[in-house]
Short mmCIF file of C-alpha atoms in Angstrom, two decimals:
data_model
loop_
_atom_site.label_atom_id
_atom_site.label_comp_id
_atom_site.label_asym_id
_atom_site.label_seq_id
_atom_site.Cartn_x
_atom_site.Cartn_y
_atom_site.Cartn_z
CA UNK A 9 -44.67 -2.86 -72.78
CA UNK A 10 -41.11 -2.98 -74.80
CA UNK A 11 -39.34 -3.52 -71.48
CA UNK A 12 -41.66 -6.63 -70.74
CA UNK A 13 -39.14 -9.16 -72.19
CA UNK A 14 -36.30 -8.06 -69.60
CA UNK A 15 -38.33 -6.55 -66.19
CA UNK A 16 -36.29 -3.61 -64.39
CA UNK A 17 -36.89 -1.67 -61.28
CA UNK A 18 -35.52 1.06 -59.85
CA UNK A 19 -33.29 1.51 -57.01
CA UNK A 20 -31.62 4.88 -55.80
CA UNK A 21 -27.91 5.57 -55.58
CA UNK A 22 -26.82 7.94 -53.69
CA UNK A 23 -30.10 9.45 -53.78
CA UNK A 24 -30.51 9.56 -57.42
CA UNK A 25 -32.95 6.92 -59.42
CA UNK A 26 -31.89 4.50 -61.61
CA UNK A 27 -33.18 1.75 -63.35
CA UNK A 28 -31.98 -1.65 -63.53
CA UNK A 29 -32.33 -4.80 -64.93
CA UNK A 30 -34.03 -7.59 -62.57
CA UNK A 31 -31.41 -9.46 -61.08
CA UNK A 32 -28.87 -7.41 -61.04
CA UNK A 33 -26.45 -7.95 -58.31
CA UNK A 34 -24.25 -5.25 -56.33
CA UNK A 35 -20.87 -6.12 -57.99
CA UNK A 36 -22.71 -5.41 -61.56
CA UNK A 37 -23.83 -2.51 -60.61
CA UNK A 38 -20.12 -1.15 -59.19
CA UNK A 39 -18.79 -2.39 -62.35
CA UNK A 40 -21.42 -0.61 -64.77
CA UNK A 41 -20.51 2.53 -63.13
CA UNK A 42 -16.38 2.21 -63.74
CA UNK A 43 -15.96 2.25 -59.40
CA UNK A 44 -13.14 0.18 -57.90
CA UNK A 45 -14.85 -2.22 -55.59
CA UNK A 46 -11.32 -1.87 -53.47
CA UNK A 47 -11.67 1.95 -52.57
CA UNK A 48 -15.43 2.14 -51.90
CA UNK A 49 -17.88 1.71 -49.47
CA UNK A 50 -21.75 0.52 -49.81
CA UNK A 51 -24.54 0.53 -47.62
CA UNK A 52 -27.82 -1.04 -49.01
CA UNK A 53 -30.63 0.67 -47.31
CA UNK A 54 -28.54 2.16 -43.99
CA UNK A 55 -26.95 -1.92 -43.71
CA UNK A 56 -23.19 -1.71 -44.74
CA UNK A 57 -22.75 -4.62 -46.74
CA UNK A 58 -19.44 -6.45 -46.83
CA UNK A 59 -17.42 -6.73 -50.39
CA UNK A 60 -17.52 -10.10 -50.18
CA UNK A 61 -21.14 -9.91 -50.05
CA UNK A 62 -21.28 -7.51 -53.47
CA UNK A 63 -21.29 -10.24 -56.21
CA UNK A 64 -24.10 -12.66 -54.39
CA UNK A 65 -26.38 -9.28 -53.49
CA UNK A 66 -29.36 -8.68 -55.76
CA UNK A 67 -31.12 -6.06 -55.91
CA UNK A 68 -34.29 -5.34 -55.09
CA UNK A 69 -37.19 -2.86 -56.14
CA UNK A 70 -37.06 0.47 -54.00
CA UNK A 71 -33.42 -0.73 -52.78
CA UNK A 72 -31.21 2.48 -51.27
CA UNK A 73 -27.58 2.66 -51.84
CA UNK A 74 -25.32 4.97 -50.20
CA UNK A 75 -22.11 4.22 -52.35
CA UNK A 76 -19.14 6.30 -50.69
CA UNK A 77 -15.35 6.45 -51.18
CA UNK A 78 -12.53 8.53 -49.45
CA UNK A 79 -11.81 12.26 -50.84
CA UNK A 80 -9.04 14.89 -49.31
CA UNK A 81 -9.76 16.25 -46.10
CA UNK A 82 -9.01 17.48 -42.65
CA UNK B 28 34.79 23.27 -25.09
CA UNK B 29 35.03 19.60 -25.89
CA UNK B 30 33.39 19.01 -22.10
CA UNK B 31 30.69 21.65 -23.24
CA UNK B 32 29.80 19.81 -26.52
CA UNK B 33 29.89 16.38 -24.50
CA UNK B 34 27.37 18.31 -21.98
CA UNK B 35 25.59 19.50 -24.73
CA UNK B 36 25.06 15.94 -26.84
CA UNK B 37 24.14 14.21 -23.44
CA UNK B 38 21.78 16.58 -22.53
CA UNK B 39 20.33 15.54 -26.14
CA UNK B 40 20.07 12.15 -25.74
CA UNK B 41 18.57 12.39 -22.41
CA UNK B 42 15.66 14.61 -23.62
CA UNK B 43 15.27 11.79 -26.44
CA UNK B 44 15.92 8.92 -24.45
CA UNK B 45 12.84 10.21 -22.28
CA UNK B 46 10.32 11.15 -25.00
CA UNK B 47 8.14 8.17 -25.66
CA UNK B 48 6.39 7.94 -29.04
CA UNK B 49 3.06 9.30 -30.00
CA UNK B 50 0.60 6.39 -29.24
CA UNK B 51 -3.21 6.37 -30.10
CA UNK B 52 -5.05 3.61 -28.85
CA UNK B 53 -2.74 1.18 -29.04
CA UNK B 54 -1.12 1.97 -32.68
CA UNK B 55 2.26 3.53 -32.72
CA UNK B 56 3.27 6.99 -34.84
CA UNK B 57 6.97 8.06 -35.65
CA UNK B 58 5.82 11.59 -36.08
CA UNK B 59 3.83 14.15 -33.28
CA UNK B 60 2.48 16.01 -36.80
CA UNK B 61 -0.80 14.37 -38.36
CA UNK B 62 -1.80 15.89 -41.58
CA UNK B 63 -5.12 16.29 -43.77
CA UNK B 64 -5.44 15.70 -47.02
CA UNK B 65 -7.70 18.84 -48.10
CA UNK B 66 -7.95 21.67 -50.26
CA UNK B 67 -4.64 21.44 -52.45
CA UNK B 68 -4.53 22.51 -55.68
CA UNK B 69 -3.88 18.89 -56.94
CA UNK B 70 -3.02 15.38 -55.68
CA UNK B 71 0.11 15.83 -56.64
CA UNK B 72 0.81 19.02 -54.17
CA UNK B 73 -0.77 17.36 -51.56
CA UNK B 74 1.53 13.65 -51.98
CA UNK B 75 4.57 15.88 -51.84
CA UNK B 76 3.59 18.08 -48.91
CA UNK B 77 2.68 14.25 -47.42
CA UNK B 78 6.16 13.69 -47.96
CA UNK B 79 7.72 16.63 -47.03
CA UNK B 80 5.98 16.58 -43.64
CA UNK B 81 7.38 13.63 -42.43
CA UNK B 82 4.24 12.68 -41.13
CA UNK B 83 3.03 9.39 -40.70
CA UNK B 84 -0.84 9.92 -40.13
CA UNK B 85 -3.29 11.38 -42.40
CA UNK B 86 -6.76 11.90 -42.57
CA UNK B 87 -9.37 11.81 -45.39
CA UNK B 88 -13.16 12.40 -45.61
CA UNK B 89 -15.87 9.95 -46.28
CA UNK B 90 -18.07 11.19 -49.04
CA UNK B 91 -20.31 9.96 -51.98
CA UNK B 92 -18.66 8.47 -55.09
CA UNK B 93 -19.34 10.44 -58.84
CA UNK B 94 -20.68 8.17 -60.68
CA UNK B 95 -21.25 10.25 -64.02
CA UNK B 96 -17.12 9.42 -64.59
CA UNK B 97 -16.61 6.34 -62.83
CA UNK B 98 -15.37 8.14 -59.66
CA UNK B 99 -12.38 9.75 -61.17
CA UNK B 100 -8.93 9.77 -59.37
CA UNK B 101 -9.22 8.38 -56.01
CA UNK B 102 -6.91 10.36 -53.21
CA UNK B 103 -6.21 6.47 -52.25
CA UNK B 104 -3.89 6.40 -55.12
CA UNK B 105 -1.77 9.32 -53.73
CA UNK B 106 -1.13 7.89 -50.36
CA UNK B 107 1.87 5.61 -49.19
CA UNK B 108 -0.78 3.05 -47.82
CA UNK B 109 2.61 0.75 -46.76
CA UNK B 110 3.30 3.98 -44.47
CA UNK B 111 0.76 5.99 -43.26
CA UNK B 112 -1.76 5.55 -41.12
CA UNK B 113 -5.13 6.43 -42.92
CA UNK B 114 -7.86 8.09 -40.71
CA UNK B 115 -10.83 8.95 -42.09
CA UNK B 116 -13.21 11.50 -40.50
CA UNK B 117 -16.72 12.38 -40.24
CA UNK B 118 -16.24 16.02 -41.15
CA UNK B 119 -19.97 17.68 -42.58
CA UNK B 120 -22.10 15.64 -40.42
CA UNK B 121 -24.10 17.16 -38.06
CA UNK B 122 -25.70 14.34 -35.71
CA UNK B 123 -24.33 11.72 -34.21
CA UNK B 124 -26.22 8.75 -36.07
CA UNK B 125 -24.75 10.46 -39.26
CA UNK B 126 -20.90 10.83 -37.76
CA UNK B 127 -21.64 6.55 -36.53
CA UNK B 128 -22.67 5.49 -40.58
CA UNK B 129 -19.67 7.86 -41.61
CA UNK B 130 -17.21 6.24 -39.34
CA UNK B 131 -18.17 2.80 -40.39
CA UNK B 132 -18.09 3.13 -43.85
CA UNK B 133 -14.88 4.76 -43.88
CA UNK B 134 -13.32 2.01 -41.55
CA UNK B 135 -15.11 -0.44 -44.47
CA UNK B 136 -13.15 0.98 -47.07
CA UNK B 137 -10.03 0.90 -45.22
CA UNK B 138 -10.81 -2.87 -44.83
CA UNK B 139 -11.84 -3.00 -48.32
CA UNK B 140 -8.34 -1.11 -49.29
CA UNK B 141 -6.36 -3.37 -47.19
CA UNK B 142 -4.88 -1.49 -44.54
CA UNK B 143 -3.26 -2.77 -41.89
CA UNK B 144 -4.68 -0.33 -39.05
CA UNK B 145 -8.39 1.00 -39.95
CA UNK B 146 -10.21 1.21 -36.71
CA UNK B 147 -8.96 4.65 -36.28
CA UNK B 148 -11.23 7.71 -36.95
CA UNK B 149 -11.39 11.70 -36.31
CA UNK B 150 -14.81 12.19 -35.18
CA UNK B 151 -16.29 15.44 -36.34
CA UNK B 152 -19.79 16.47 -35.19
CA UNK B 153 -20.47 20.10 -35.80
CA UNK B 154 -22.68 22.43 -34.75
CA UNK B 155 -23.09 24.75 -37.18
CA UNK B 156 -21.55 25.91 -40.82
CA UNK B 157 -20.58 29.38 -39.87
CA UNK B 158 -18.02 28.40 -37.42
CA UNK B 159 -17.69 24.97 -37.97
CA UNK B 160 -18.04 24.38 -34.33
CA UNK B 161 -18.36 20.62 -32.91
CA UNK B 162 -21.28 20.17 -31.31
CA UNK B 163 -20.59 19.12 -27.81
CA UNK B 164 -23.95 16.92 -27.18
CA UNK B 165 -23.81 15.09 -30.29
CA UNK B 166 -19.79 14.61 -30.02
CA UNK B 167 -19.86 13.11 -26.59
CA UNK B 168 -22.93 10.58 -27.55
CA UNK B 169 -21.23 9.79 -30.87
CA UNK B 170 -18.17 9.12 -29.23
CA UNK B 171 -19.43 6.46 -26.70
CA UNK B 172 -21.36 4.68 -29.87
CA UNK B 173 -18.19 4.37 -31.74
CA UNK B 174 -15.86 3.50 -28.84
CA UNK B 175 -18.93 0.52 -27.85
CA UNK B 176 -18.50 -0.78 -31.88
CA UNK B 177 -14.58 -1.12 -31.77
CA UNK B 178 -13.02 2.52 -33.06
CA UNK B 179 -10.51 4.47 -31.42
CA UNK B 180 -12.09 7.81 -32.02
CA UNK B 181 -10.06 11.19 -32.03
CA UNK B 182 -12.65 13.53 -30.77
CA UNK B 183 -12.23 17.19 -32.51
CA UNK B 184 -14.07 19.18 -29.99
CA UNK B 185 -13.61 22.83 -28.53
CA UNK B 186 -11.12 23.96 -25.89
CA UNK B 187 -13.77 23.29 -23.40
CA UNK B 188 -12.05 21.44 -20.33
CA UNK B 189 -14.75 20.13 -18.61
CA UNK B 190 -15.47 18.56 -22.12
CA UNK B 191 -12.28 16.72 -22.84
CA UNK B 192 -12.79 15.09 -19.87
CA UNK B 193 -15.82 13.71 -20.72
CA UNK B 194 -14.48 12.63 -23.66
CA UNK B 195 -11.76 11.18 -22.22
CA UNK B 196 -13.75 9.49 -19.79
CA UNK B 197 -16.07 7.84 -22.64
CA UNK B 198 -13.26 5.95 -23.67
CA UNK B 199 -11.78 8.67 -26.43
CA UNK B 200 -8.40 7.86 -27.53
CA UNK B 201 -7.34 11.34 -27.98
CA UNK B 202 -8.64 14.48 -27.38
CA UNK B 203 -8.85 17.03 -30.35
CA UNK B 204 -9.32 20.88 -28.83
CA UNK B 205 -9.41 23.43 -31.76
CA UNK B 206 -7.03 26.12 -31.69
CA UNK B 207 -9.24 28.17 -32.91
CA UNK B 208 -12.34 27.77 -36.33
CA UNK B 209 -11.23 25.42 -38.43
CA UNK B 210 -9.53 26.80 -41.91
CA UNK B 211 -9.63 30.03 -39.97
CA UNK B 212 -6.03 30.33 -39.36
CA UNK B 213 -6.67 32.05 -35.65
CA UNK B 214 -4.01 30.22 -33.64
CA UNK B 215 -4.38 29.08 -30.74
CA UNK B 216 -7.14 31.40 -29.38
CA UNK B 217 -7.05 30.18 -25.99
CA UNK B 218 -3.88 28.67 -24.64
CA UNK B 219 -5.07 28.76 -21.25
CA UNK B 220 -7.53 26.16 -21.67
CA UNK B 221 -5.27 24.01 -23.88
CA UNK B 222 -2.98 24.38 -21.18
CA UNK B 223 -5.48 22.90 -18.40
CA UNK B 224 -6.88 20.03 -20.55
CA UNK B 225 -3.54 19.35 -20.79
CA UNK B 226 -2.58 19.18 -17.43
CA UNK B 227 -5.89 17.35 -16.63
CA UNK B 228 -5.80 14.72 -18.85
CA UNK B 229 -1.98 13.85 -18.04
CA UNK B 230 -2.64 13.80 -14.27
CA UNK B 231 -5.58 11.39 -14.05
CA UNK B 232 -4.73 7.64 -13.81
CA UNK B 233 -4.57 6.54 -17.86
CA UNK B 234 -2.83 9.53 -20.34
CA UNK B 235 -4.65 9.97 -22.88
CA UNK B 236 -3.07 11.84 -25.49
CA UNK B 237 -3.97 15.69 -26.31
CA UNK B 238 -4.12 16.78 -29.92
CA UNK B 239 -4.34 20.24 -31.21
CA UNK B 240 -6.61 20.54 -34.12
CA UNK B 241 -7.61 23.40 -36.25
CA UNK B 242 -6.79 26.66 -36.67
CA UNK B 243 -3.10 26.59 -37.27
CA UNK B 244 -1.88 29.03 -39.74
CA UNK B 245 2.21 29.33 -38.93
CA UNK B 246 4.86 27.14 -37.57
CA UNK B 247 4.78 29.45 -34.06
CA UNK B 248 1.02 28.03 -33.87
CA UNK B 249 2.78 24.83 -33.73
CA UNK B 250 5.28 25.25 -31.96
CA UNK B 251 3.54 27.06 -29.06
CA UNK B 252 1.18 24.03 -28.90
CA UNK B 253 3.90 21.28 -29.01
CA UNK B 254 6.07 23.81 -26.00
CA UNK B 255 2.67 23.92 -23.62
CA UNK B 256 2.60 20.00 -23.99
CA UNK B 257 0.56 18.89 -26.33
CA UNK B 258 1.23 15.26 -27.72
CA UNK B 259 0.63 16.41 -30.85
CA UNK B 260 -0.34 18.68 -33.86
CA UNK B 261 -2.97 18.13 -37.04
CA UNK B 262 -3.06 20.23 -39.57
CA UNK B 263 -4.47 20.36 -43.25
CA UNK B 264 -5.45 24.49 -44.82
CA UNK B 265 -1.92 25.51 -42.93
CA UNK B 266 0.20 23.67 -45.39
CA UNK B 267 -2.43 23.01 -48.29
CA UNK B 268 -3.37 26.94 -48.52
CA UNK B 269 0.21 27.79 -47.84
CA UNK B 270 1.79 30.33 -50.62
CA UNK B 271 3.96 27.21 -51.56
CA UNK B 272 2.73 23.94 -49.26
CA UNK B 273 5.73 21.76 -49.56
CA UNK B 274 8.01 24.27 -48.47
CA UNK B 275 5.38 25.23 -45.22
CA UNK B 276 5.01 21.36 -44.84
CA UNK B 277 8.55 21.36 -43.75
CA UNK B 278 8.75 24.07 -41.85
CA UNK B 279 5.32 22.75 -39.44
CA UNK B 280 7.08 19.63 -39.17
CA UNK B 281 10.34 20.81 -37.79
CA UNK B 282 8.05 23.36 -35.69
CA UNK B 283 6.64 20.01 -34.08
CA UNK B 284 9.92 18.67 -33.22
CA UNK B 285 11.16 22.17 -31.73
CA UNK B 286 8.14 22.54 -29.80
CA UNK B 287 7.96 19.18 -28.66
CA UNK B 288 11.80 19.47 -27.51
CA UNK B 289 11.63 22.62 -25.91
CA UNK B 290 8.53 20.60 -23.95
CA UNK B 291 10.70 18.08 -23.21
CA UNK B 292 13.66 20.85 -22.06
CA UNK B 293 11.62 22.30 -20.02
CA UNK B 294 11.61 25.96 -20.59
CA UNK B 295 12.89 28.27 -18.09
CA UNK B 296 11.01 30.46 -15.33
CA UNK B 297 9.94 33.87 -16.51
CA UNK B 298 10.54 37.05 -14.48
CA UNK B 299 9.53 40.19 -14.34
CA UNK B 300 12.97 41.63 -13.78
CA UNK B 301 15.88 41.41 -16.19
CA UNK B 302 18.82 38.92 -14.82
CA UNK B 303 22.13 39.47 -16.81
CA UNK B 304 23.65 37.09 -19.20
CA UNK B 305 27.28 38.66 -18.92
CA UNK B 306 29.26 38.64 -15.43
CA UNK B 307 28.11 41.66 -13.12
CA UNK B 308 31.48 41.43 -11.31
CA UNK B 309 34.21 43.15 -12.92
CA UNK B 310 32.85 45.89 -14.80
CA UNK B 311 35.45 48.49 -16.44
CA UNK B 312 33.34 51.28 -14.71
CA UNK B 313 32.82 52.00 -10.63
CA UNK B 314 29.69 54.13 -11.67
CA UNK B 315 26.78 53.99 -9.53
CA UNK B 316 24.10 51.84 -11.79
CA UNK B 317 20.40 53.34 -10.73
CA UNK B 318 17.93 50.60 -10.03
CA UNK B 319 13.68 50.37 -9.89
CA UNK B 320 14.31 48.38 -7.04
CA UNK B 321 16.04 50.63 -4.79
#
């Protein structure tokens, strides 16, 4: 296995799969993706977790994240 | 003339003096018009229609953040944060355990965003995507969660009067009747019932303020709302689908303040019968003048 040195899992976002290295926290994963940690929202498996919570939260296998942010509307 | 104008100013300031502000659960709004933030052509339209509207509350929808380009422009960046009062609704959900996680996380980014009031939310359960219709059931239910976990929740519901005083009675902190379909443009399709939710939910022992929601096209919508005593107006495809949406911001926000004077003015009786303006003494002709009721 070439991925043996550095283990990943997979976690969904938003309902889409993605893999990522073992470890990984929240805030990493906000980052990686170019989001502004101030104008989102992030529940980790139907559990909002607090911002101040992002950088100490890692991951785990099979983890859901609903990641959600504020659009126009009525 | 002078005594006239004098008349005239202090008749003014009374109506003024006795019009308390718009107040929703506890937080305080300079302006009876709250505005959406939907379906402009750009952010740009939509910050200057903010503008032009004078108003001070606006609300936003929750909803899952691209993340093939880093979420793009956020509407956040387009909003006065120092000003207005953000309110973000649960508009597309369809059960009340989905409105509840909706609600939350949009009070968490308000948190997250720094804003200064964010326990405020429009509460949107509907019943189905023709009509956009709230769903009664799952509004009423949804409403007593959120109320239990700290939000003052503006219920969008139909013109149902029995309903809106459920609501009320769950511990809403306004009631949102529907003109008509949202994005529909139909008016108000039944003023009657506006009319008695009105009346009902001023008379009981704690007001609790009456919203009209939805369905707006023109300023006479607004208007007619704000003159049968509604403590307020929102309004988003009215202005943002308008021909040019600054200019029609304007106009529904002085539409709002006519209404709500004329409210205030109290309007006069109606008759059946004509009763003249001019003298009816004095007349340059003795003719006899044939009347219906005679």
């Amino acid at each position: 296995m070439e991925l043996s040195q550095t283990n990943t899992l997979t976690v969904t976002i938003n309902d889409i799969p993605q893999e990522i290295i073992e470890g990984c926290t929240l805030s990493q994963l906000i980052e990686q993706h170019g989001l502004n940690p101030r104008q989102i929202a992030v529940e980790r498996n139907m559990e909002i977790v607090p911002p101040d919570d992002f950088s100490t939260t890692v991951l785990g296998p099979g983890d859901a994240l609903e990641i959600v942010t504020l659009m126009g509307g009525g | 003339m002078s005594d006239f104008q004098n008349d005239n100013q202090d008749h003014q300031k009374h109506a003024e003096m006795h019009d308390s502000p718009l107040v929703i659960g506890g937080v305080l709004f300079r302006h009876r018009l709250l505005m959406g933030s939907g379906r402009y052509e750009s952010l740009e339209v939509m910050r200057a229609a903010l503008a032009a509207s004078e108003a001070d509350a606006v609300t936003v929808a929750v909803r899952r953040e691209r993340l093939s380009d880093g979420g793009g422009r956020n509407v956040l960046d387009f909003l006065n944060v120092e000003q207005l009062r953000i309110i973000p609704n649960t508009a597309g959900c369809y059960d009340m355990a989905t409105a509840v996680r909706c609600a939350k996380m949009g009070r968490e980014i308000l948190k997250a965003f720094g804003c200064s009031v964010v326990d405020l939310v429009k509460l949107e359960v509907l019943g189905d995507s023709r009509t956009l219709l709230p769903d009664p059931i799952e509004t009423l239910n949804a409403t007593e969660q959120l109320v239990k976990i700290g939000f003052k929740v503006l219920c969008y519901c139909s013109d149902d009067p029995i309903l809106a005083r459920r609501l009320y009675q769950a511990g809403a902190a306004a009631v949102m009747p529907a003109g008509s379909p949202i994005g529909s443009g139909g008016g108000l399709s039944n003023p009657n019932h506006l009319r008695i939710i009105i009346d009902d939910l001023k008379s009981q022992m704690a007001e609790c303020p009456v919203i009209v929601d939805a369905g707006i096209r023109t300023p006479s919508d607004v208007a007619l709302a704000m003159e049968i005593g509604a403590d307020a107006v929102l309004l988003n495809s009215a202005v943002a689908k308008a021909g040019n949406p600054v200019r029609m911001a304007e106009a529904m926000s002085l539409a709002v303040r006519a209404g709500r004077k004329a409210f205030l003015a109290v309007p006069m009786q109606k008759s059946r019968f004509a009763s003249a303006s001019s003298p009816e003494f004095g007349v340059i002709t003795r003719k006899h003048v044939p009347s219906s009721g005679e």
